[in-house]
């Protein structure tokens, strides 16, 4: 997903209560980082603009959601989408966290103490192109 630079993203994410700036510090502590500390955690890899996690999290207060994407630019949009959905649901944002990280090295930020009950991967990229098809 190619994106124009958004000058507001860095400040908004830095000020957001549900954006985790240094996920390395959270290894083994994700459950305790949520405001609701004693409930299952679901993970979305490559959450992009956050439309999926925003709807799900705002409608399921009994589950904690962690959204990870490599691009801060899209996480800025995810943050805004989450705020919009919680406003609609008239709920405090207490069961969702976002962080920017490369999921190929996700073992640096999650360990066995960070029990995850479900993983979502929606429309991952890169999309295979026709030219990538094996030729005989
Ligand atoms: C096609 S978009 C889909 C976004 C979202 N899941 C959706 O359904 O709208 C794929 C997303 O995965 C992210 N992504 C791709 N490779 C990644 C990686 N190695 N680590 C973390 N995120 C990655 C991209 O930045 C992008 O936001």
PDB file of C-alpha atoms and ligand atoms in Angstrom:
ATOM      1  CA  UNK A   1       0.000   0.000   0.000  1.00  0.00           C
ATOM      2  CA  UNK A   2       1.759   3.162  -1.175  1.00  0.00           C
ATOM      3  CA  UNK A   3       0.963   6.299   0.825  1.00  0.00           C
ATOM      4  CA  UNK A   4       1.755   9.986   0.714  1.00  0.00           C
ATOM      5  CA  UNK A   5       3.587  11.295   3.775  1.00  0.00           C
ATOM      6  CA  UNK A   6       1.176  12.662   6.307  1.00  0.00           C
ATOM      7  CA  UNK A   7       2.728  15.349   8.485  1.00  0.00           C
ATOM      8  CA  UNK A   8       0.179  14.866  11.299  1.00  0.00           C
ATOM      9  CA  UNK A   9       0.791  11.138  11.808  1.00  0.00           C
ATOM     10  CA  UNK A  10       3.887  11.256  14.004  1.00  0.00           C
ATOM     11  CA  UNK A  11       2.384  13.719  16.504  1.00  0.00           C
ATOM     12  CA  UNK A  12      -1.020  12.046  16.616  1.00  0.00           C
ATOM     13  CA  UNK A  13       0.423   8.600  17.202  1.00  0.00           C
ATOM     14  CA  UNK A  14       2.851   9.905  19.827  1.00  0.00           C
ATOM     15  CA  UNK A  15      -0.032  11.483  21.719  1.00  0.00           C
ATOM     16  CA  UNK A  16      -2.350   8.513  21.391  1.00  0.00           C
ATOM     17  CA  UNK A  17      -2.998   6.394  24.476  1.00  0.00           C
ATOM     18  CA  UNK A  18      -3.536   3.285  22.391  1.00  0.00           C
ATOM     19  CA  UNK A  19      -0.445   3.519  20.158  1.00  0.00           C
ATOM     20  CA  UNK A  20       2.595   1.682  21.531  1.00  0.00           C
ATOM     21  CA  UNK A  21       5.687   3.526  20.416  1.00  0.00           C
ATOM     22  CA  UNK A  22       8.305   0.976  21.462  1.00  0.00           C
ATOM     23  CA  UNK A  23       6.819  -2.515  21.171  1.00  0.00           C
ATOM     24  CA  UNK A  24      10.133  -4.145  22.153  1.00  0.00           C
ATOM     25  CA  UNK A  25       9.503  -2.951  25.710  1.00  0.00           C
ATOM     26  CA  UNK A  26       6.177  -4.785  25.759  1.00  0.00           C
ATOM     27  CA  UNK A  27       7.427  -8.276  25.175  1.00  0.00           C
ATOM     28  CA  UNK A  28       5.801 -10.606  27.698  1.00  0.00           C
ATOM     29  CA  UNK A  29       3.624  -7.728  28.992  1.00  0.00           C
ATOM     30  CA  UNK A  30       0.968  -7.153  26.354  1.00  0.00           C
ATOM     31  CA  UNK A  31      -1.942  -8.378  28.464  1.00  0.00           C
ATOM     32  CA  UNK A  32      -0.984  -5.988  31.263  1.00  0.00           C
ATOM     33  CA  UNK A  33      -0.710  -3.102  28.822  1.00  0.00           C
ATOM     34  CA  UNK A  34      -4.412  -3.185  27.978  1.00  0.00           C
ATOM     35  CA  UNK A  35      -6.786  -1.318  30.273  1.00  0.00           C
ATOM     36  CA  UNK A  36      -8.772  -4.559  30.465  1.00  0.00           C
ATOM     37  CA  UNK A  37      -6.040  -6.877  31.682  1.00  0.00           C
ATOM     38  CA  UNK A  38      -7.892 -10.168  32.077  1.00  0.00           C
ATOM     39  CA  UNK A  39      -9.404 -11.091  28.768  1.00  0.00           C
ATOM     40  CA  UNK A  40      -8.410 -12.909  25.584  1.00  0.00           C
ATOM     41  CA  UNK A  41      -6.195 -11.145  23.071  1.00  0.00           C
ATOM     42  CA  UNK A  42      -6.687 -11.247  19.310  1.00  0.00           C
ATOM     43  CA  UNK A  43      -4.000 -10.080  16.908  1.00  0.00           C
ATOM     44  CA  UNK A  44      -4.322  -8.526  13.457  1.00  0.00           C
ATOM     45  CA  UNK A  45      -1.185  -8.709  11.346  1.00  0.00           C
ATOM     46  CA  UNK A  46      -0.898  -5.989   8.696  1.00  0.00           C
ATOM     47  CA  UNK A  47      -3.922  -4.101  10.017  1.00  0.00           C
ATOM     48  CA  UNK A  48      -3.442  -1.280   7.491  1.00  0.00           C
ATOM     49  CA  UNK A  49      -5.951   1.562   7.870  1.00  0.00           C
ATOM     50  CA  UNK A  50      -7.630  -0.357  10.660  1.00  0.00           C
ATOM     51  CA  UNK A  51     -11.186  -0.562   9.307  1.00  0.00           C
ATOM     52  CA  UNK A  52     -11.471  -4.222  10.365  1.00  0.00           C
ATOM     53  CA  UNK A  53      -9.951  -3.971  13.839  1.00  0.00           C
ATOM     54  CA  UNK A  54     -11.808  -0.714  14.578  1.00  0.00           C
ATOM     55  CA  UNK A  55     -15.223  -2.310  13.974  1.00  0.00           C
ATOM     56  CA  UNK A  56     -14.386  -5.562  15.719  1.00  0.00           C
ATOM     57  CA  UNK A  57     -12.800  -4.009  18.799  1.00  0.00           C
ATOM     58  CA  UNK A  58     -15.487  -1.376  19.315  1.00  0.00           C
ATOM     59  CA  UNK A  59     -18.176  -4.086  19.149  1.00  0.00           C
ATOM     60  CA  UNK A  60     -16.411  -6.701  21.311  1.00  0.00           C
ATOM     61  CA  UNK A  61     -15.350  -5.179  24.625  1.00  0.00           C
ATOM     62  CA  UNK A  62     -14.744  -8.662  26.073  1.00  0.00           C
ATOM     63  CA  UNK A  63     -11.733  -9.186  23.749  1.00  0.00           C
ATOM     64  CA  UNK A  64      -8.477  -7.218  23.561  1.00  0.00           C
ATOM     65  CA  UNK A  65      -7.154  -6.441  20.089  1.00  0.00           C
ATOM     66  CA  UNK A  66      -3.608  -5.718  18.995  1.00  0.00           C
ATOM     67  CA  UNK A  67      -3.090  -4.340  15.475  1.00  0.00           C
ATOM     68  CA  UNK A  68       0.375  -4.404  13.939  1.00  0.00           C
ATOM     69  CA  UNK A  69       1.536  -2.835  10.705  1.00  0.00           C
ATOM     70  CA  UNK A  70       4.958  -1.996   9.393  1.00  0.00           C
ATOM     71  CA  UNK A  71       3.867   1.454   8.190  1.00  0.00           C
ATOM     72  CA  UNK A  72       3.258   4.280  10.629  1.00  0.00           C
ATOM     73  CA  UNK A  73       1.525   6.253   7.881  1.00  0.00           C
ATOM     74  CA  UNK A  74      -1.328   3.739   7.698  1.00  0.00           C
ATOM     75  CA  UNK A  75      -1.442   3.421  11.480  1.00  0.00           C
ATOM     76  CA  UNK A  76      -2.241   7.142  11.641  1.00  0.00           C
ATOM     77  CA  UNK A  77      -5.362   6.398   9.593  1.00  0.00           C
ATOM     78  CA  UNK A  78      -6.068   3.310  11.732  1.00  0.00           C
ATOM     79  CA  UNK A  79      -5.941   5.485  14.847  1.00  0.00           C
ATOM     80  CA  UNK A  80      -8.512   7.865  13.372  1.00  0.00           C
ATOM     81  CA  UNK A  81     -10.755   4.998  12.213  1.00  0.00           C
ATOM     82  CA  UNK A  82     -10.669   3.473  15.691  1.00  0.00           C
ATOM     83  CA  UNK A  83     -11.614   6.795  17.283  1.00  0.00           C
ATOM     84  CA  UNK A  84     -14.517   7.144  14.837  1.00  0.00           C
ATOM     85  CA  UNK A  85     -15.888   3.636  15.537  1.00  0.00           C
ATOM     86  CA  UNK A  86     -15.668   3.988  19.334  1.00  0.00           C
ATOM     87  CA  UNK A  87     -17.412   7.337  19.114  1.00  0.00           C
ATOM     88  CA  UNK A  88     -20.204   5.658  17.135  1.00  0.00           C
ATOM     89  CA  UNK A  89     -20.365   2.846  19.696  1.00  0.00           C
ATOM     90  CA  UNK A  90     -20.238   5.431  22.532  1.00  0.00           C
ATOM     91  CA  UNK A  91     -17.423   3.504  24.186  1.00  0.00           C
ATOM     92  CA  UNK A  92     -14.110   4.339  25.794  1.00  0.00           C
ATOM     93  CA  UNK A  93     -11.132   3.002  23.798  1.00  0.00           C
ATOM     94  CA  UNK A  94     -10.042   0.404  26.330  1.00  0.00           C
ATOM     95  CA  UNK A  95      -9.486  -2.854  24.434  1.00  0.00           C
ATOM     96  CA  UNK A  96      -7.374  -2.012  21.398  1.00  0.00           C
ATOM     97  CA  UNK A  97      -3.677  -1.232  20.891  1.00  0.00           C
ATOM     98  CA  UNK A  98      -1.728  -0.399  17.743  1.00  0.00           C
ATOM     99  CA  UNK A  99       1.960  -0.685  17.088  1.00  0.00           C
ATOM    100  CA  UNK A 100       4.362  -0.398  14.157  1.00  0.00           C
ATOM    101  CA  UNK A 101       6.561  -3.421  13.601  1.00  0.00           C
ATOM    102  CA  UNK A 102       7.922  -5.782  10.965  1.00  0.00           C
ATOM    103  CA  UNK A 103       5.953  -8.977  11.425  1.00  0.00           C
ATOM    104  CA  UNK A 104       8.712 -11.166   9.995  1.00  0.00           C
ATOM    105  CA  UNK A 105      10.559 -10.581  13.284  1.00  0.00           C
ATOM    106  CA  UNK A 106       7.488 -10.590  15.501  1.00  0.00           C
ATOM    107  CA  UNK A 107       9.237 -12.908  17.973  1.00  0.00           C
ATOM    108  CA  UNK A 108      11.096  -9.789  19.212  1.00  0.00           C
ATOM    109  CA  UNK A 109       7.889  -8.277  20.552  1.00  0.00           C
ATOM    110  CA  UNK A 110       5.760 -11.291  21.529  1.00  0.00           C
ATOM    111  CA  UNK A 111       6.633 -14.306  23.658  1.00  0.00           C
ATOM    112  CA  UNK A 112       4.801 -17.222  25.329  1.00  0.00           C
ATOM    113  CA  UNK A 113       3.447 -14.928  28.072  1.00  0.00           C
ATOM    114  CA  UNK A 114       1.595 -12.921  25.417  1.00  0.00           C
ATOM    115  CA  UNK A 115      -1.026 -15.589  24.858  1.00  0.00           C
ATOM    116  CA  UNK A 116      -2.925 -14.921  21.646  1.00  0.00           C
ATOM    117  CA  UNK A 117      -6.275 -16.585  21.081  1.00  0.00           C
ATOM    118  CA  UNK A 118      -6.823 -15.616  17.475  1.00  0.00           C
ATOM    119  CA  UNK A 119      -4.806 -14.163  14.598  1.00  0.00           C
ATOM    120  CA  UNK A 120      -6.298 -12.277  11.665  1.00  0.00           C
ATOM    121  CA  UNK A 121      -4.432 -11.634   8.428  1.00  0.00           C
ATOM    122  CA  UNK A 122      -6.624  -9.833   5.937  1.00  0.00           C
ATOM    123  CA  UNK A 123      -5.510  -9.191   2.371  1.00  0.00           C
ATOM    124  CA  UNK A 124      -1.829  -9.543   3.069  1.00  0.00           C
ATOM    125  CA  UNK A 125       0.629  -8.233   0.530  1.00  0.00           C
ATOM    126  CA  UNK A 126       2.618  -8.352  -1.615  1.00  0.00           C
ATOM    127  CA  UNK A 127      -0.014  -9.625  -3.984  1.00  0.00           C
ATOM    128  CA  UNK A 128       1.421 -12.188  -6.390  1.00  0.00           C
ATOM    129  CA  UNK A 129       1.453 -10.767  -9.902  1.00  0.00           C
ATOM    130  CA  UNK A 130       0.695 -12.845 -13.006  1.00  0.00           C
ATOM    131  CA  UNK A 131       4.351 -12.570 -13.984  1.00  0.00           C
ATOM    132  CA  UNK A 132       5.239 -14.433 -10.758  1.00  0.00           C
ATOM    133  CA  UNK A 133       3.414 -17.543 -11.985  1.00  0.00           C
ATOM    134  CA  UNK A 134       5.749 -20.419 -12.557  1.00  0.00           C
ATOM    135  CA  UNK A 135       6.600 -20.755 -16.216  1.00  0.00           C
ATOM    136  CA  UNK A 136       7.139 -24.154 -17.824  1.00  0.00           C
TER     137      UNK A 136
HETATM  138  C1  LIG B   1      -3.036  -5.047   1.386  1.00  0.00           C
HETATM  139  S1  LIG B   1      -2.833  -4.212   2.935  1.00  0.00           S
HETATM  140  C2  LIG B   1      -4.248  -4.827   3.827  1.00  0.00           C
HETATM  141  C3  LIG B   1      -4.562  -3.979   5.019  1.00  0.00           C
HETATM  142  C4  LIG B   1      -5.701  -4.471   5.905  1.00  0.00           C
HETATM  143  N1  LIG B   1      -5.403  -5.755   6.487  1.00  0.00           N
HETATM  144  C5  LIG B   1      -6.992  -4.523   5.163  1.00  0.00           C
HETATM  145  O1  LIG B   1      -7.566  -5.588   5.055  1.00  0.00           O
HETATM  146  O2  LIG B   1      -7.450  -3.470   4.676  1.00  0.00           O
HETATM  147  C6  LIG B   1      -1.500  -5.107   3.700  1.00  0.00           C
HETATM  148  C7  LIG B   1      -0.942  -4.423   4.933  1.00  0.00           C
HETATM  149  O3  LIG B   1       0.090  -5.232   5.477  1.00  0.00           O
HETATM  150  C8  LIG B   1       1.172  -4.407   5.864  1.00  0.00           C
HETATM  151  N2  LIG B   1       2.396  -5.212   5.809  1.00  0.00           N
HETATM  152  C9  LIG B   1       2.956  -5.784   4.708  1.00  0.00           C
HETATM  153  N3  LIG B   1       4.084  -6.431   5.034  1.00  0.00           N
HETATM  154  C10 LIG B   1       4.243  -6.283   6.372  1.00  0.00           C
HETATM  155  C11 LIG B   1       5.239  -6.720   7.296  1.00  0.00           C
HETATM  156  N4  LIG B   1       6.267  -7.445   6.900  1.00  0.00           N
HETATM  157  N5  LIG B   1       5.090  -6.389   8.606  1.00  0.00           N
HETATM  158  C12 LIG B   1       4.028  -5.660   9.010  1.00  0.00           C
HETATM  159  N6  LIG B   1       3.053  -5.215   8.176  1.00  0.00           N
HETATM  160  C13 LIG B   1       3.162  -5.519   6.876  1.00  0.00           C
HETATM  161  C14 LIG B   1       1.161  -3.275   4.867  1.00  0.00           C
HETATM  162  O4  LIG B   1       1.824  -2.101   5.354  1.00  0.00           O
HETATM  163  C15 LIG B   1      -0.333  -3.070   4.646  1.00  0.00           C
HETATM  164  O5  LIG B   1      -0.873  -2.091   5.506  1.00  0.00           O
END
